Amino acid sequence: MARQVYGSSPRAVRLFLTLTAAGWTLAGCAAPTRGPIVIYLDGAGWYTGGGGVERGLRRAGYTGAFETFTWSAFLGPAHDHLVTAHDRGLAKRLADRIAAGRKANPNESIHLIGLSAGTAVILNALETLPRGCLVENVVLLSPTVSAERDLTKAMQKVRRNLYATCSTRDAIVGTLAINADGRRGPPAGEKGFKMPRRARVATQRAYARVVNIPWKASYTGFHWDGSHTGVTDATFVAAVIAPRLLRTERHPLDRPLAAVLAVAGSGEQP
Amino acid sequence: MIARSIACVDVRLGRQRADHQNPRREAWPAVPSQTRHIAQANDRWLGAVTRPPLFWRVPTRGLPRGRSIAAGTSRCPPSGLLCLVLVFGGCAGGRNYEQGRLAEQRGEPHVAYDQYCKAAAEQPRNWAIADALARVRPGASAYWEAQGLAEMDAGRYGEAWRNFMKALEVQPDSTTVARMVRQLEEQHGPAVAEARAQWLRGGDTALAQAPFPAPPPSDRAPAKVPAPPETALAAASPAGTETEVSAAGTESPEAPADSPVRAGSAAVVRAVEKVPAEEAKIRTVDSGDLPAGMPQSTPREAGEHPPAASTPPPAVEPPAPREPAHHSADEKPPEPARVQTIESSDRPDEEAGPVATETAEKRSTVSPPADTEPPAPSEEVFETPSSFEREEAEGREPGETVPAPSAPRSEPPARHVPDVPVKPVRPQYEPRRDEFLLRITLSKRDKAYPRRAPLIDGIDVRLEDTDSDLEVDLDLYRGKERIKKIRELTPGRSQIFEGNSGTLYQLKLLGVHHKSRTVRIAVRPA
């Protein structure tokens, strides 16, 4: 009898087991995890950058969760860049996910890392986060948002620092006609963010935690040759990005925008 | 590929003739058909790519059939242009790369690193440069870290901060150096404030820099200055009327005397008699008498990095007491520092001077006639393991010298020593009493000493190797996990490490005996 029952539908049993495993996996991914969380957003039409970032963080000793937030419409990079990246609903979805993670782990750190147009989604999500829901650090890799974007509101949801890598050798950023956030100005991925002129005190405080990481020739040794997606190389992430995220102290090489301008004594960017 | 494309264009011009001339095509019948088809397809593609536009074509009717383009007679081939572009395009980055490679061979990883950075700025996608940068990075970082420690010991906290920041810029994930920088900023904030402000204004250009390598001897125009006054150990050269001034320190034994000076040894300003290259002599120069333009106490202005240039290493005076810890960068010793010509860089502390001088004196007095072969870098001046024990038994510190009772060392008369080439010698480090928390002797060959031993605060140290240049490789372990590799540590140099409690310590190499692979190290709080 038993042989008849089990033997009659092995295909159904196999299907049941597969579906169960897939359900557990998906449910496990969706459930908030314990410990520090890194939420990573890929660039427009670029769906494979997370591997290098995760490997770099792990290599540097990161043991927490690494989640990839998929935001692409899968209609190509142009559509992602021009349309999807500044979709408010998408930003709200990311904000909800951050809020859920914060609710599950009130004392753990949440880091956001985005590449290219994914940085626009991050900044929009930060602006829509509920009050009191903070993330620890934000890393914008080759951001294609406007360099003149005012980060004051977004920085209110960042407990520590916002890092933005930039490179004048970035061919993609250098040829962009429209920024991913739809705002005017040169992309921040070229020469970094700029603090608004005649900044108020709140803005100055916010930009005291905004750090541009421009490409240097020495970064070639860490396998970032200044290209747009080369910044996600595991070696660079492990050596340059991870020490800034995984330590609670300020990294000595951080040159916050506001501090630079205060020392320079002028409104010009260094 | 270039040769292949040339061959393909060749084929188009005189296909039948070229088919016979091209050995690969002659060999085709021997290769499998699939390979042959691929090669034919490649050649077709290359032929299409490298086909010159019409206006380049020159009537070739008068030429012999099958005249090769490679001979450069009939057309201006794109492949030839490509060759030229590749050759001349590669020169710019290649020069810096070559200089970096030479510096690496000389044992100057910090100079090599800066040169490779320049090469990388021109060719960021050159993976050979990336590999070279990754290769020399640990050595360069260790060098700047050691320089920072030396500056900190001398009380020049601004310079120490610049050096530590440079070490961190080279190796951004170094937690110990980051902690040292933070510690400096917390404990000596006013002293490092100016350096930090300069860095905020100017970025990495405000950090410590390796000296720019000197051009080849043929291109170099030595700065000619009047000869400095004769002082204690000056070996007067009969023809020594001109003095070549260069940033200096130790030169590697392999490097010729007129090669670019070692930057690691940029601790002193050196005046070398203008004599044949292999006859560099010991000379002590009073920096107060140095001509204008010569870097004296702030060598960075001259683009050099001699951090210990203003360290007072009294060549003929008793060791000065250690400067108090609150000695700031601006409080320089009032009297002009005597600049020792050899080896002060390897002994960054104040104790470096007397021992180096003593060694020089010893070598000068027993030196053979000038026409004989110069002595090899002697190991006899270094301590042996038994000498470690003997000194401990006598209650002396390792390396401590017994003072001569009757020889006043304050102002010895100027002595003329024979013109003997003196090879650089790395002196041993001479510690002061109660300077260290602990001293350990490790050996790889001598069974009387362990190779691995517990150090402090849960950290073990293991001797990896020594070499004839008296450079030591050590590894630090936390349990079974190796937490730090220390490479090419020379006597008197230090490295920082972090204990299990989070405290920072400074590991200093006191002495090396290479024959028995024995080293003496000490630890003190950083």
PDB file of C-alpha atoms in Angstrom, chain B residues 63-194:
ATOM      1  CA  LEU B  63      56.777  47.360 -57.734  1.00  0.00           C
ATOM      2  CA  PRO B  64      57.764  43.755 -57.830  1.00  0.00           C
ATOM      3  CA  ARG B  65      54.879  41.457 -57.203  1.00  0.00           C
ATOM      4  CA  GLY B  66      54.391  40.612 -53.597  1.00  0.00           C
ATOM      5  CA  ARG B  67      56.542  43.428 -52.295  1.00  0.00           C
ATOM      6  CA  SER B  68      56.024  43.352 -48.582  1.00  0.00           C
ATOM      7  CA  ILE B  69      54.458  46.198 -46.649  1.00  0.00           C
ATOM      8  CA  ALA B  70      56.665  45.218 -43.782  1.00  0.00           C
ATOM      9  CA  ALA B  71      59.508  46.477 -45.873  1.00  0.00           C
ATOM     10  CA  GLY B  72      57.818  49.871 -45.739  1.00  0.00           C
ATOM     11  CA  THR B  73      58.140  50.658 -49.396  1.00  0.00           C
ATOM     12  CA  SER B  74      54.711  51.073 -50.840  1.00  0.00           C
ATOM     13  CA  ARG B  75      52.122  52.052 -48.231  1.00  0.00           C
ATOM     14  CA  CYS B  76      51.707  53.532 -44.834  1.00  0.00           C
ATOM     15  CA  PRO B  77      50.386  50.576 -42.909  1.00  0.00           C
ATOM     16  CA  PRO B  78      48.062  51.041 -39.967  1.00  0.00           C
ATOM     17  CA  SER B  79      49.816  48.225 -38.232  1.00  0.00           C
ATOM     18  CA  GLY B  80      53.057  50.138 -38.408  1.00  0.00           C
ATOM     19  CA  LEU B  81      51.336  53.141 -36.963  1.00  0.00           C
ATOM     20  CA  LEU B  82      49.962  50.917 -34.274  1.00  0.00           C
ATOM     21  CA  CYS B  83      53.483  49.775 -33.489  1.00  0.00           C
ATOM     22  CA  LEU B  84      54.634  53.358 -33.185  1.00  0.00           C
ATOM     23  CA  VAL B  85      51.720  54.295 -30.971  1.00  0.00           C
ATOM     24  CA  LEU B  86      52.330  51.314 -28.758  1.00  0.00           C
ATOM     25  CA  VAL B  87      56.012  51.981 -28.484  1.00  0.00           C
ATOM     26  CA  PHE B  88      55.772  55.687 -27.796  1.00  0.00           C
ATOM     27  CA  GLY B  89      52.638  55.389 -25.711  1.00  0.00           C
ATOM     28  CA  GLY B  90      54.314  52.869 -23.504  1.00  0.00           C
ATOM     29  CA  CYS B  91      57.303  55.049 -22.841  1.00  0.00           C
ATOM     30  CA  ALA B  92      55.603  57.499 -20.507  1.00  0.00           C
ATOM     31  CA  GLY B  93      54.361  55.032 -17.936  1.00  0.00           C
ATOM     32  CA  GLY B  94      57.235  52.713 -18.576  1.00  0.00           C
ATOM     33  CA  ARG B  95      59.838  55.166 -17.406  1.00  0.00           C
ATOM     34  CA  ASN B  96      58.256  55.526 -14.002  1.00  0.00           C
ATOM     35  CA  TYR B  97      57.669  51.825 -13.864  1.00  0.00           C
ATOM     36  CA  GLU B  98      61.297  51.210 -14.635  1.00  0.00           C
ATOM     37  CA  GLN B  99      62.421  53.616 -11.949  1.00  0.00           C
ATOM     38  CA  GLY B 100      60.094  51.925  -9.521  1.00  0.00           C
ATOM     39  CA  ARG B 101      61.502  48.567 -10.430  1.00  0.00           C
ATOM     40  CA  LEU B 102      65.029  49.807  -9.881  1.00  0.00           C
ATOM     41  CA  ALA B 103      64.072  51.267  -6.531  1.00  0.00           C
ATOM     42  CA  GLU B 104      62.488  47.985  -5.611  1.00  0.00           C
ATOM     43  CA  GLN B 105      65.675  46.183  -6.506  1.00  0.00           C
ATOM     44  CA  ARG B 106      67.631  48.619  -4.355  1.00  0.00           C
ATOM     45  CA  GLY B 107      65.420  47.738  -1.435  1.00  0.00           C
ATOM     46  CA  GLU B 108      63.519  51.019  -1.320  1.00  0.00           C
ATOM     47  CA  PRO B 109      59.883  50.000  -1.368  1.00  0.00           C
ATOM     48  CA  HIS B 110      58.640  53.466  -0.457  1.00  0.00           C
ATOM     49  CA  VAL B 111      60.381  55.049  -3.441  1.00  0.00           C
ATOM     50  CA  ALA B 112      59.241  52.209  -5.645  1.00  0.00           C
ATOM     51  CA  TYR B 113      55.695  52.687  -4.445  1.00  0.00           C
ATOM     52  CA  ASP B 114      55.635  56.358  -5.368  1.00  0.00           C
ATOM     53  CA  GLN B 115      57.135  55.615  -8.751  1.00  0.00           C
ATOM     54  CA  TYR B 116      54.620  52.905  -9.417  1.00  0.00           C
ATOM     55  CA  CYS B 117      51.877  55.334  -8.421  1.00  0.00           C
ATOM     56  CA  LYS B 118      53.124  57.764 -11.034  1.00  0.00           C
ATOM     57  CA  ALA B 119      53.164  54.982 -13.575  1.00  0.00           C
ATOM     58  CA  ALA B 120      49.649  53.963 -12.558  1.00  0.00           C
ATOM     59  CA  ALA B 121      48.412  57.516 -12.996  1.00  0.00           C
ATOM     60  CA  GLU B 122      49.447  57.282 -16.619  1.00  0.00           C
ATOM     61  CA  GLN B 123      48.425  53.701 -17.221  1.00  0.00           C
ATOM     62  CA  PRO B 124      45.773  52.749 -14.696  1.00  0.00           C
ATOM     63  CA  ARG B 125      44.811  49.641 -16.585  1.00  0.00           C
ATOM     64  CA  ASN B 126      48.267  48.206 -16.661  1.00  0.00           C
ATOM     65  CA  TRP B 127      48.019  45.172 -14.451  1.00  0.00           C
ATOM     66  CA  ALA B 128      51.753  44.806 -14.172  1.00  0.00           C
ATOM     67  CA  ILE B 129      51.789  48.145 -12.377  1.00  0.00           C
ATOM     68  CA  ALA B 130      48.885  47.091 -10.202  1.00  0.00           C
ATOM     69  CA  ASP B 131      50.724  43.944  -9.232  1.00  0.00           C
ATOM     70  CA  ALA B 132      53.871  45.917  -8.520  1.00  0.00           C
ATOM     71  CA  LEU B 133      51.940  48.300  -6.304  1.00  0.00           C
ATOM     72  CA  ALA B 134      50.442  45.426  -4.393  1.00  0.00           C
ATOM     73  CA  ARG B 135      53.867  43.855  -4.089  1.00  0.00           C
ATOM     74  CA  VAL B 136      55.693  46.817  -2.595  1.00  0.00           C
ATOM     75  CA  ARG B 137      52.805  48.111  -0.519  1.00  0.00           C
ATOM     76  CA  PRO B 138      53.597  46.264   2.736  1.00  0.00           C
ATOM     77  CA  GLY B 139      57.228  47.337   2.628  1.00  0.00           C
ATOM     78  CA  ALA B 140      56.362  50.932   1.856  1.00  0.00           C
ATOM     79  CA  SER B 141      53.804  51.085   4.619  1.00  0.00           C
ATOM     80  CA  ALA B 142      56.240  49.559   7.079  1.00  0.00           C
ATOM     81  CA  TYR B 143      58.848  52.107   6.098  1.00  0.00           C
ATOM     82  CA  TRP B 144      56.585  55.085   6.739  1.00  0.00           C
ATOM     83  CA  GLU B 145      55.378  53.515   9.931  1.00  0.00           C
ATOM     84  CA  ALA B 146      58.933  53.155  11.145  1.00  0.00           C
ATOM     85  CA  GLN B 147      59.656  56.729  10.156  1.00  0.00           C
ATOM     86  CA  GLY B 148      56.637  57.851  12.116  1.00  0.00           C
ATOM     87  CA  LEU B 149      57.793  55.989  15.174  1.00  0.00           C
ATOM     88  CA  ALA B 150      61.226  57.516  14.890  1.00  0.00           C
ATOM     89  CA  GLU B 151      59.737  60.996  14.624  1.00  0.00           C
ATOM     90  CA  MET B 152      57.509  60.316  17.567  1.00  0.00           C
ATOM     91  CA  ASP B 153      60.459  59.220  19.626  1.00  0.00           C
ATOM     92  CA  ALA B 154      62.191  62.431  18.713  1.00  0.00           C
ATOM     93  CA  GLY B 155      59.186  64.440  19.806  1.00  0.00           C
ATOM     94  CA  ARG B 156      58.301  65.744  16.359  1.00  0.00           C
ATOM     95  CA  TYR B 157      54.661  64.854  16.424  1.00  0.00           C
ATOM     96  CA  GLY B 158      53.686  66.784  13.334  1.00  0.00           C
ATOM     97  CA  GLU B 159      56.173  64.882  11.251  1.00  0.00           C
ATOM     98  CA  ALA B 160      55.186  61.654  12.948  1.00  0.00           C
ATOM     99  CA  TRP B 161      51.574  62.330  12.013  1.00  0.00           C
ATOM    100  CA  ARG B 162      52.533  62.934   8.389  1.00  0.00           C
ATOM    101  CA  ASN B 163      54.476  59.704   8.281  1.00  0.00           C
ATOM    102  CA  PHE B 164      51.753  57.659   9.898  1.00  0.00           C
ATOM    103  CA  MET B 165      49.203  59.147   7.553  1.00  0.00           C
ATOM    104  CA  LYS B 166      51.400  58.281   4.634  1.00  0.00           C
ATOM    105  CA  ALA B 167      51.651  54.727   5.938  1.00  0.00           C
ATOM    106  CA  LEU B 168      47.889  54.659   6.201  1.00  0.00           C
ATOM    107  CA  GLU B 169      47.449  56.090   2.761  1.00  0.00           C
ATOM    108  CA  VAL B 170      49.614  53.296   1.425  1.00  0.00           C
ATOM    109  CA  GLN B 171      47.818  50.658   3.467  1.00  0.00           C
ATOM    110  CA  PRO B 172      44.362  52.030   4.342  1.00  0.00           C
ATOM    111  CA  ASP B 173      43.266  48.915   6.187  1.00  0.00           C
ATOM    112  CA  SER B 174      46.050  49.014   8.749  1.00  0.00           C
ATOM    113  CA  THR B 175      44.267  49.178  12.081  1.00  0.00           C
ATOM    114  CA  THR B 176      47.375  49.724  14.145  1.00  0.00           C
ATOM    115  CA  VAL B 177      48.522  52.714  12.158  1.00  0.00           C
ATOM    116  CA  ALA B 178      45.028  54.175  12.249  1.00  0.00           C
ATOM    117  CA  ARG B 179      45.053  53.870  15.986  1.00  0.00           C
ATOM    118  CA  MET B 180      48.456  55.503  16.204  1.00  0.00           C
ATOM    119  CA  VAL B 181      47.169  58.444  14.183  1.00  0.00           C
ATOM    120  CA  ARG B 182      44.149  58.810  16.412  1.00  0.00           C
ATOM    121  CA  GLN B 183      46.317  58.498  19.497  1.00  0.00           C
ATOM    122  CA  LEU B 184      48.606  61.216  18.205  1.00  0.00           C
ATOM    123  CA  GLU B 185      45.678  63.490  17.479  1.00  0.00           C
ATOM    124  CA  GLU B 186      44.239  62.948  20.923  1.00  0.00           C
ATOM    125  CA  GLN B 187      47.422  63.262  22.929  1.00  0.00           C
ATOM    126  CA  HIS B 188      49.267  65.863  20.891  1.00  0.00           C
ATOM    127  CA  GLY B 189      46.468  67.699  19.176  1.00  0.00           C
ATOM    128  CA  PRO B 190      48.128  71.117  19.020  1.00  0.00           C
ATOM    129  CA  ALA B 191      51.348  69.653  17.667  1.00  0.00           C
ATOM    130  CA  VAL B 192      49.632  67.888  14.799  1.00  0.00           C
ATOM    131  CA  ALA B 193      46.998  70.536  14.146  1.00  0.00           C
ATOM    132  CA  GLU B 194      49.042  72.360  11.559  1.00  0.00           C
TER     133      GLU B 194
END
